Coordinates of C-alpha atoms in Angstrom, one line a residue:
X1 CA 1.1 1.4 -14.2
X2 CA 2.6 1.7 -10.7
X3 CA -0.8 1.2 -8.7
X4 CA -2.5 -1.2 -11.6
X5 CA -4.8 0.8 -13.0
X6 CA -7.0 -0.9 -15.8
X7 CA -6.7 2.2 -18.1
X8 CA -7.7 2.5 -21.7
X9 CA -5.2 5.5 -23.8
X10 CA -6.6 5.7 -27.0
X11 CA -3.4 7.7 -28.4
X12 CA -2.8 9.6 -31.8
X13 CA 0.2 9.0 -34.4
X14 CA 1.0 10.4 -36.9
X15 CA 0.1 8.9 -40.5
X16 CA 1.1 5.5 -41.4
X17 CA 3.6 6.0 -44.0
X18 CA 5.2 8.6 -41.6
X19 CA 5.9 6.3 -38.9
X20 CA 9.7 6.1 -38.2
X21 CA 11.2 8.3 -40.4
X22 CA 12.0 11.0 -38.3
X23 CA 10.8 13.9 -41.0
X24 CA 9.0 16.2 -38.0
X25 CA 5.8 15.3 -38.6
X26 CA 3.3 17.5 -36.4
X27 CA 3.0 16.0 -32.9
X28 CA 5.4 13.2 -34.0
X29 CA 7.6 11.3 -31.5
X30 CA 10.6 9.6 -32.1
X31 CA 9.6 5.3 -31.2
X32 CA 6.6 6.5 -30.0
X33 CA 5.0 2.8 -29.4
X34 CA 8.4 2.1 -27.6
X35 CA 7.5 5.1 -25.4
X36 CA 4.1 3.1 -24.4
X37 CA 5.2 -0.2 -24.2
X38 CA 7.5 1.3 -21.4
X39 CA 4.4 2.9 -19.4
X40 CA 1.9 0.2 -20.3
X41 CA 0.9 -3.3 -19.6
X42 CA -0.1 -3.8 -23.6
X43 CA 0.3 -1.7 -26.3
X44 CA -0.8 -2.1 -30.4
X45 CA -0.8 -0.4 -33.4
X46 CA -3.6 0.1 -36.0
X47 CA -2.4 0.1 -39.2
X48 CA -5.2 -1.9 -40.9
X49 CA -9.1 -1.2 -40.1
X50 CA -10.2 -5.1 -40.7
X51 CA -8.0 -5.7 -38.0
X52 CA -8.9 -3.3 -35.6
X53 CA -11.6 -5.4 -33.7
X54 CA -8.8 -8.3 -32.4
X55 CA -6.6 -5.5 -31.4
X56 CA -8.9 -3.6 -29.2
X57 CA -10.4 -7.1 -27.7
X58 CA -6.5 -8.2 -27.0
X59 CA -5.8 -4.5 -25.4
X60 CA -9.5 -4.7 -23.4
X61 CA -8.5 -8.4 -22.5
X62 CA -4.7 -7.6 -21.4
X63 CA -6.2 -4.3 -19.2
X64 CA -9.0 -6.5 -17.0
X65 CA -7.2 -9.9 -17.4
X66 CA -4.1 -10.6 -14.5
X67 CA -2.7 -7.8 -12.4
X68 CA -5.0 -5.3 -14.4
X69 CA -3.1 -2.4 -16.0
X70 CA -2.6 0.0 -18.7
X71 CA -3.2 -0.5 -22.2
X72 CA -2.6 2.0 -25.2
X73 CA -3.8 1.6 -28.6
X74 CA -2.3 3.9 -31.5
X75 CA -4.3 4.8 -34.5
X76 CA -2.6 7.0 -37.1
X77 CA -5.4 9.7 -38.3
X78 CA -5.7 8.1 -41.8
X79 CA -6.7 4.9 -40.5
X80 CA -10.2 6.5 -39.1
X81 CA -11.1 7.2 -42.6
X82 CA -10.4 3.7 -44.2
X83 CA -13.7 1.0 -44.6
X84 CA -13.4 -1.7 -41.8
X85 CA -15.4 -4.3 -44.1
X86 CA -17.2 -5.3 -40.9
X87 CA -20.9 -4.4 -41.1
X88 CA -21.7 -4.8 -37.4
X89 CA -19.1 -5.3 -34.3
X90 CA -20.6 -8.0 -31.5
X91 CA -20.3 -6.4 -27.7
X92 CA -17.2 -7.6 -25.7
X93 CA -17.8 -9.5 -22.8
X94 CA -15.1 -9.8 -20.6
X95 CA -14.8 -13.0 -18.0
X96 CA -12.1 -13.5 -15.8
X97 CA -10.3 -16.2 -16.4
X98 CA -11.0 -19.1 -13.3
X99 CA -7.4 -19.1 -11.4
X100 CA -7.8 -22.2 -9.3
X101 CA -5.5 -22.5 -5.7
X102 CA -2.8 -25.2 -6.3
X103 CA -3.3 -27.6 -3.4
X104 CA 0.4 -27.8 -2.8
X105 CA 1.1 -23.9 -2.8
X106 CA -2.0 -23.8 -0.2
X107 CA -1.0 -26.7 1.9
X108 CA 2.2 -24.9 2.7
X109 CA 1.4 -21.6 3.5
X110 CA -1.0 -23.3 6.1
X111 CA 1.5 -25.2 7.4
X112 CA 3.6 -21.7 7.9
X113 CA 0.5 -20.1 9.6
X114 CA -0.1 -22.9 11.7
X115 CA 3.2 -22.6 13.8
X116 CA 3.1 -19.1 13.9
X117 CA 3.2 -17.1 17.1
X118 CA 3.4 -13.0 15.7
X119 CA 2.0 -13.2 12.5
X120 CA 1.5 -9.9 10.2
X121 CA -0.1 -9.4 7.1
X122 CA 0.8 -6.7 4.7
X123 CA -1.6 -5.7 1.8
X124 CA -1.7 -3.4 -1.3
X125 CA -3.6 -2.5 -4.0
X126 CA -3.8 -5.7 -5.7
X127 CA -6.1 -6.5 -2.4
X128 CA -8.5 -4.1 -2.8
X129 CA -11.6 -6.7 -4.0
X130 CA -10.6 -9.3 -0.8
X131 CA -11.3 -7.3 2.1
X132 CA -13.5 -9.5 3.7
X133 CA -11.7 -12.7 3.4
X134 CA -8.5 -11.0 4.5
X135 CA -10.3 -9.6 7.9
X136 CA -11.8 -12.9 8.3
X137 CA -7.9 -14.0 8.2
X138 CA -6.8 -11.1 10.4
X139 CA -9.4 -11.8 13.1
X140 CA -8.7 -15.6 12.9
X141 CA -4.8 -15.1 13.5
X142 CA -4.9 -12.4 15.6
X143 CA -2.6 -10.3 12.8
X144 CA -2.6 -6.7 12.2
X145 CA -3.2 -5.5 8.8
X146 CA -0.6 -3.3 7.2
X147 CA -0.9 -0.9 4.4
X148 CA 1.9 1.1 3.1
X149 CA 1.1 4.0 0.2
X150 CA -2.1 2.1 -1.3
X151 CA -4.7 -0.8 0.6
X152 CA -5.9 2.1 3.2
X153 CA -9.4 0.7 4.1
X154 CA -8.7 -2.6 2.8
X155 CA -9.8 -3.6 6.4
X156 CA -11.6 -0.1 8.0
X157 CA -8.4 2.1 10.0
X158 CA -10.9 1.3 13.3
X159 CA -10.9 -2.3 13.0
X160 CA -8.9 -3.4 15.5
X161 CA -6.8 -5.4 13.2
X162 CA -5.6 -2.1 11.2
X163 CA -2.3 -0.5 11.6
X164 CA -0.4 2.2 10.4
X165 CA 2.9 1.1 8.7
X166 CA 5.0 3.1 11.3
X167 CA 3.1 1.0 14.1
X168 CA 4.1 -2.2 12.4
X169 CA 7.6 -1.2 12.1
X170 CA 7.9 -0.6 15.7
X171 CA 6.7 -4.3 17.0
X172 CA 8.6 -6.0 13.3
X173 CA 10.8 -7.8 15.4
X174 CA 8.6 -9.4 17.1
X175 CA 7.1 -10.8 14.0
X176 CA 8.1 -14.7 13.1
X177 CA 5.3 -14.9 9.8
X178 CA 4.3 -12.0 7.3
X179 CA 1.7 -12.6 4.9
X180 CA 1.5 -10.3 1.8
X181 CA -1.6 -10.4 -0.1
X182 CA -1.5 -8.5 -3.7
X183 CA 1.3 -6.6 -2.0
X184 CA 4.8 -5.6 -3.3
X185 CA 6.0 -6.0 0.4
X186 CA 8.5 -3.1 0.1
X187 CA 7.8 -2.5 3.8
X188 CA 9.1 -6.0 4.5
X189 CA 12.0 -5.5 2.1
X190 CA 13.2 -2.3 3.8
X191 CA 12.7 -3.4 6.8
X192 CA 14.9 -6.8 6.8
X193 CA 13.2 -10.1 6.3
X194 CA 16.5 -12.4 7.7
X195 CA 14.4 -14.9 10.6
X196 CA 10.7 -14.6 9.2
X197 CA 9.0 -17.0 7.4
X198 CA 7.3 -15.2 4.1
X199 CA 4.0 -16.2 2.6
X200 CA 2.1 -14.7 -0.4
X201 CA -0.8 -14.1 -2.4
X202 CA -0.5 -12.6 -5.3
X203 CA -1.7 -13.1 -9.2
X204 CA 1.6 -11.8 -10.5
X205 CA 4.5 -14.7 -10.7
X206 CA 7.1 -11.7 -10.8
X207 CA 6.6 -10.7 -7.5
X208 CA 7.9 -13.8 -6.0
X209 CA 11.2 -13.4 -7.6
X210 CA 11.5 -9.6 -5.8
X211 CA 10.5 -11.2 -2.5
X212 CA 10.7 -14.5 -2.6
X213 CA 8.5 -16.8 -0.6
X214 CA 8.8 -19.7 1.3
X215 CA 5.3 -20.5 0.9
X216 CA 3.4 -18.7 -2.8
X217 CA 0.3 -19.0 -3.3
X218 CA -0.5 -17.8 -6.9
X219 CA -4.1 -16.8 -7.6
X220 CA -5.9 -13.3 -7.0
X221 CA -6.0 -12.0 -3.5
X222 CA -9.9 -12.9 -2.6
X223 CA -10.1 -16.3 -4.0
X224 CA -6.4 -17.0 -2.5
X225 CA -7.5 -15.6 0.9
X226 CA -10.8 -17.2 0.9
X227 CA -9.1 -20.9 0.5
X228 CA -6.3 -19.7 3.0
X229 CA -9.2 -18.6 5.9
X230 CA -11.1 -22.2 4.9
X231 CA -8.3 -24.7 5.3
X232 CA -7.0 -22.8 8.6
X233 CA -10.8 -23.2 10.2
X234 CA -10.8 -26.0 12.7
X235 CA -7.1 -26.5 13.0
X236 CA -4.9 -26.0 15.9
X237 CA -2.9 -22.7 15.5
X238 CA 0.2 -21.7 17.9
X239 CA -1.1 -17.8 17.7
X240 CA -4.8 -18.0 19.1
X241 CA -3.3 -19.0 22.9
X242 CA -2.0 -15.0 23.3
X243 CA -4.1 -13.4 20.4
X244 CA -6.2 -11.3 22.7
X245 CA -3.4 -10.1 24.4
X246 CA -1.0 -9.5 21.0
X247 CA -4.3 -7.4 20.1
X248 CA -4.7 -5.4 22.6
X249 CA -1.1 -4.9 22.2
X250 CA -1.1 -3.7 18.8
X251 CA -4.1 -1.4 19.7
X252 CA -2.1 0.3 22.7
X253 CA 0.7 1.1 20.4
X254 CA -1.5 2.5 17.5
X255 CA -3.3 4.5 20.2
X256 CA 0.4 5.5 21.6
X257 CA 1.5 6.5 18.1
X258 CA -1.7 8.6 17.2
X259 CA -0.7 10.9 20.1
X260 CA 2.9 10.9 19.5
X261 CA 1.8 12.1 15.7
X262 CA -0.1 14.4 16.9
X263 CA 2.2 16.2 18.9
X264 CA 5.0 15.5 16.6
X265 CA 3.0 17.2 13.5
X266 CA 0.2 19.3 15.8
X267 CA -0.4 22.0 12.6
X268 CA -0.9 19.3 9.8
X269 CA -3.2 16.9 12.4
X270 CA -5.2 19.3 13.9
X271 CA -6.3 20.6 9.8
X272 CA -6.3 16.5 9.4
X273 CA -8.6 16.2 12.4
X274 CA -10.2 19.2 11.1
X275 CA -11.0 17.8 7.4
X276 CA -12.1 14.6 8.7
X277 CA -14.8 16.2 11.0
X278 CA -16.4 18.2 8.6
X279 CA -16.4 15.1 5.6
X280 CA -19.5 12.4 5.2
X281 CA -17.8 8.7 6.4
X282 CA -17.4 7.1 3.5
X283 CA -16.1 10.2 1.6
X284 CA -13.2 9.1 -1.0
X285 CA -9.8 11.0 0.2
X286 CA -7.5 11.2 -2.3
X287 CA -4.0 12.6 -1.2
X288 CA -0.9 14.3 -2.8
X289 CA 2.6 14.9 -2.4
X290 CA 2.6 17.6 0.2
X291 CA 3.0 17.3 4.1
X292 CA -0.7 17.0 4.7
X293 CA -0.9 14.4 2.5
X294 CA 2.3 11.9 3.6
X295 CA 0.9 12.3 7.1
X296 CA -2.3 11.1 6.2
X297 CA -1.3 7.8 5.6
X298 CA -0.8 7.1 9.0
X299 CA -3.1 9.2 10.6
X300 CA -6.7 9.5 8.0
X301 CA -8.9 7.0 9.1
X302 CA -10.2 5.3 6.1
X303 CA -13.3 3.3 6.4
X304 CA -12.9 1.3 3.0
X305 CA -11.2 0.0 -0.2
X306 CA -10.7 2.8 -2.5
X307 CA -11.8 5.4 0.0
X308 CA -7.9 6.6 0.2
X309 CA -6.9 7.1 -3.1
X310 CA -2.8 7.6 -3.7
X311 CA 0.0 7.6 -5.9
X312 CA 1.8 4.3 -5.1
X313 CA 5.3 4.3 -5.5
X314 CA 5.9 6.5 -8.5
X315 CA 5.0 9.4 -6.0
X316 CA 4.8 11.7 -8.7
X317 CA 3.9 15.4 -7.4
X318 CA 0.9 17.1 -9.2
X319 CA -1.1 13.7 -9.8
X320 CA -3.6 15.0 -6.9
X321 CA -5.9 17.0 -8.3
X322 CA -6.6 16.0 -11.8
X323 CA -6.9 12.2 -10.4
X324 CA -9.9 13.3 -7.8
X325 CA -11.3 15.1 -10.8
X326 CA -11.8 11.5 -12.3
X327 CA -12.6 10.4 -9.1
X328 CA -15.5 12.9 -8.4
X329 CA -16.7 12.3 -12.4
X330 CA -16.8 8.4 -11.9
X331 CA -19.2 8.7 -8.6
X332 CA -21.2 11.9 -9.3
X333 CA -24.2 11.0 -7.6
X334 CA -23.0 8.0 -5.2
X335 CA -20.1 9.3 -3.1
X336 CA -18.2 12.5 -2.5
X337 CA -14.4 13.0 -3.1
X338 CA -12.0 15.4 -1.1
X339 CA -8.7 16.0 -2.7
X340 CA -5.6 17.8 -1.1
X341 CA -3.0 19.2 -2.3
X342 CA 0.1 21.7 -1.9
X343 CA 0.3 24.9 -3.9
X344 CA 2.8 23.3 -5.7
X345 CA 1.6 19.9 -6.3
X346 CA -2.1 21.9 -7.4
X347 CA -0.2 24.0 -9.6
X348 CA 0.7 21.3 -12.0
X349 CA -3.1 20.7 -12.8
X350 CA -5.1 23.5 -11.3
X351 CA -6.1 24.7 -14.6
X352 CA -8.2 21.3 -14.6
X353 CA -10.5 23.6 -12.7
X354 CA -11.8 24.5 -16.1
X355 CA -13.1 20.7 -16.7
X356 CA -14.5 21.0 -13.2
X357 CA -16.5 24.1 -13.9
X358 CA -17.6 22.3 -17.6
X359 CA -18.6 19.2 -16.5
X360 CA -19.9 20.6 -13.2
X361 CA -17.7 17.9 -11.3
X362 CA -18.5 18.0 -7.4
X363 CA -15.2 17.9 -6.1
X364 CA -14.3 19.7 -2.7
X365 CA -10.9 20.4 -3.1
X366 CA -8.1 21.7 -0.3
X367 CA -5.3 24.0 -1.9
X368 CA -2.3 24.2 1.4
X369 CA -0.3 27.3 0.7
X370 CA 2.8 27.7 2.3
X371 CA 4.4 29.7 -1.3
X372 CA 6.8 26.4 -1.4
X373 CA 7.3 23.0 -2.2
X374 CA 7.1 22.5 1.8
X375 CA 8.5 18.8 1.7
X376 CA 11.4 19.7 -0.2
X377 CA 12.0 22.6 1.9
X378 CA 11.8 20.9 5.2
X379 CA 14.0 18.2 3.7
X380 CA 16.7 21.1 3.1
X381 CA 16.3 22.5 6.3
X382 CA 16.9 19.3 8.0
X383 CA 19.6 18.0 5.6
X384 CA 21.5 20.5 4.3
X385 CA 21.5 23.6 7.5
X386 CA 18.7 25.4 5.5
X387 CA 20.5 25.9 1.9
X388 CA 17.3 26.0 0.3
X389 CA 17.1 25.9 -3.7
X390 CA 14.5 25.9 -6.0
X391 CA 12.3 25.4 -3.5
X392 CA 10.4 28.8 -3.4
X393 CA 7.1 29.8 -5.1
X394 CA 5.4 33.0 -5.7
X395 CA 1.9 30.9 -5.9
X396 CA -1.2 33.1 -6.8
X397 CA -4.5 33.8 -4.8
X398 CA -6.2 30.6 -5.2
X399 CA -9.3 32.1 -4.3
X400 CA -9.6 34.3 -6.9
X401 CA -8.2 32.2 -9.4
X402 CA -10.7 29.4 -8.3
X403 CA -13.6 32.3 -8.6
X404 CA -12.0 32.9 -12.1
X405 CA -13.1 30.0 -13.4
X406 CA -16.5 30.4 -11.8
X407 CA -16.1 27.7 -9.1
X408 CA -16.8 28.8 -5.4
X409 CA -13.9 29.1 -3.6
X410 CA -13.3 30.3 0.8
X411 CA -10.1 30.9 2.3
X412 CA -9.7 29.6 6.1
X413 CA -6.8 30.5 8.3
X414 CA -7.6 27.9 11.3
X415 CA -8.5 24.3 11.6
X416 CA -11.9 26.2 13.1
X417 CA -12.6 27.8 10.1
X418 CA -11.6 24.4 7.5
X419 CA -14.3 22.1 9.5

């Protein structure tokens, strides 16, 4: 739900006339469709097999349609067994729906960009389909192009318009106009918006109430972009006169920062460095909740949407390996995935190694072990003088454990020996 998602949970219940009454029921949950409509976009309940087809067409419809998201459908076991009626089901085809720009909302977010001197634009997942339209944009403004935890390689980390988050915070006050395109903008939020003129493009009405807008453009974040780049073509714009220099700017502070990380966090960008070496370019990096991995998102270099694969603001520890897993199933054949991951964080879903091995998933996967939850422990350490609890693991030898499961597995002890 948290990155938007367009999953499908097709999810047991227990018989019909069980439903609610709290009798203990095997597997039963107490308001189990409550539980769902929490974590989901849509949620429905078959109770009545002629019925069935609307229900799955509304869920399908509700996932795609929108800011995409999760959908779960409940069927109670008896239901399988009951006669539909319906001799043959016609294939769903799913169309967007056309969301046209309104001319108003468009008019003044180009009125904004025209007077703006240090413009930024932030993006996030909800971008992931408009990368070309928002580099087009970047290039035309002279804007770097900000990520946070998802919308890595939305535009590639060597264009010269891409920057780290930590980067952008350093030259924010500077900034007069941020653009956020299918972005929550938390960056902008955290970091104080008092002075700057706000535009957005987002499908999702909601988020202009959480940061509100002096210009919103409501439509999804290609077509938006596209009719933002068109109507500024041609017209005078306050930021081309020092856009050159403002980007080679932003490029000496990247640089500046890259070697500051580096010596900041030498162990976990030298294995970085390491990893990156010995991948394919377009390889899909998908991170986790470990040291290696929060450093990654402002050090990997990502050469495209839904190359850096990560956990959006839930952050939820353990998502890492069993998410590549998909990952690697989805593009067997077409791309290869790298997933890293903690020994704690792997722990959670290691056992997944078993799908891996049955559905001979090619996924290269990196287990860090440091017998700890190494985040927590450094946040301890630097917090709290070093009273460290529940922190501590006694994590197995994930070599062997990999080899139990018949997988291949190699233990390295330098970045040498990783690349």
């Amino acid at each position: 739900y948290s990155v938007g998602a367009p999953v499908f949970g097709l999810i047991g219940q227990v018989p019909s006339k069980g439903i609610g009454k709290g009798k203990g029921l095997l597997h039963e949950i107490k308001d189990q469709s409550g539980h769902l409509d929490r974590l989901t976009k849509f949620t429905t309940l078959i109770t009545n097999p002629t019925k069935a087809e609307a229900q799955l067409r509304a869920a399908f419809q509700a996932m795609l349609s929108g800011r995409r998201g999760p959908v779960a459908v409940e069927i109670p076991p008896n239901v399988y067994t009951m006669p539909t009626g319906v001799a043959e089901v016609p294939d769903f085809i799913y169309r967007q729906p056309e969301v046209r720009v309104d001319p108003a909302q468009l008019a003044a977010a180009v009125s904004i960009l025209a007077e703006a001197k240090c413009p930024m634009i932030m993006v996030g997942g909800g971008a992931v389909d408009a990368g070309n339209p928002i580099r087009e944009l970047a290039e035309l403004l002279g804007a770097p192009v900000v990520p946070y935890r998802v919308g890595h390689g939305i535009v590639p980390t060597d264009h010269v318009c891409s920057m780290y988050a930590p980067v952008a915070y350093r030259m924010w006050k500077d900034v007069d106009v941020v653009v956020g395109i299918g972005s929550r903008m938390s960056c902008a939020r955290d970091w104080g918006t008092a002075g700057l003129k706000i535009v957005r493009i987002d499908i999702d009405a909601d988020e202009f109430l959480k940061v509100a807008p002096d210009a919103g453009v409501l439509c999804d974040a290609k077509g938006g972009t596209e009719a933002l780049v068109a109507e500024l073509l041609g017209r005078s714009l306050a930021c081309v006169e020092d856009k050159d220099a403002r980007l080679a700017d932003c490029e000496r502070l990247s640089k500046s920062f890259r070697e500051e990380v580096s010596d900041r966090f030498k162990v976990a960008c030298d294995l970085l460095q390491a990893i990156q070496r010995g991948c394919p370019d377009d390889v899909v990096f998908v991170d986790e909740l470990t040291n290696l991995g929060h450093i990654s998102k402002f050090f990997w270099r990502t050469g495209g949407a839904r190359h850096h694969l990560s956990t959006g603001y839930q952050s939820n520890l353990g998502w890492g390996y069993a998410s590549a897993l998909g990952a690697a199933y989805a593009l067997k054949g077409k791309k290869r995935v790298l997933s890293i991951n903690g020994d704690g964080g792997f722990l959670f879903t290691g056992v997944e190694m078993a799908s891996a091995k049955l559905h001979e998933i090619p996924l290269v996967a990196i287990v860090v072990n440091d017998n700890a939850f190494g985040n927590v422990k450094s946040l301890q350490e630097r917090w709290y003088g070093g009273r460290n609890i529940a922190c501590q693991l006694a994590s197995p030898d994930f070599v062997k454990m990999a080899e139990s499961f018949g997988l291949r597995a190699v233990r390295a002890d330098t970045p040498e020996e990783l690349e």
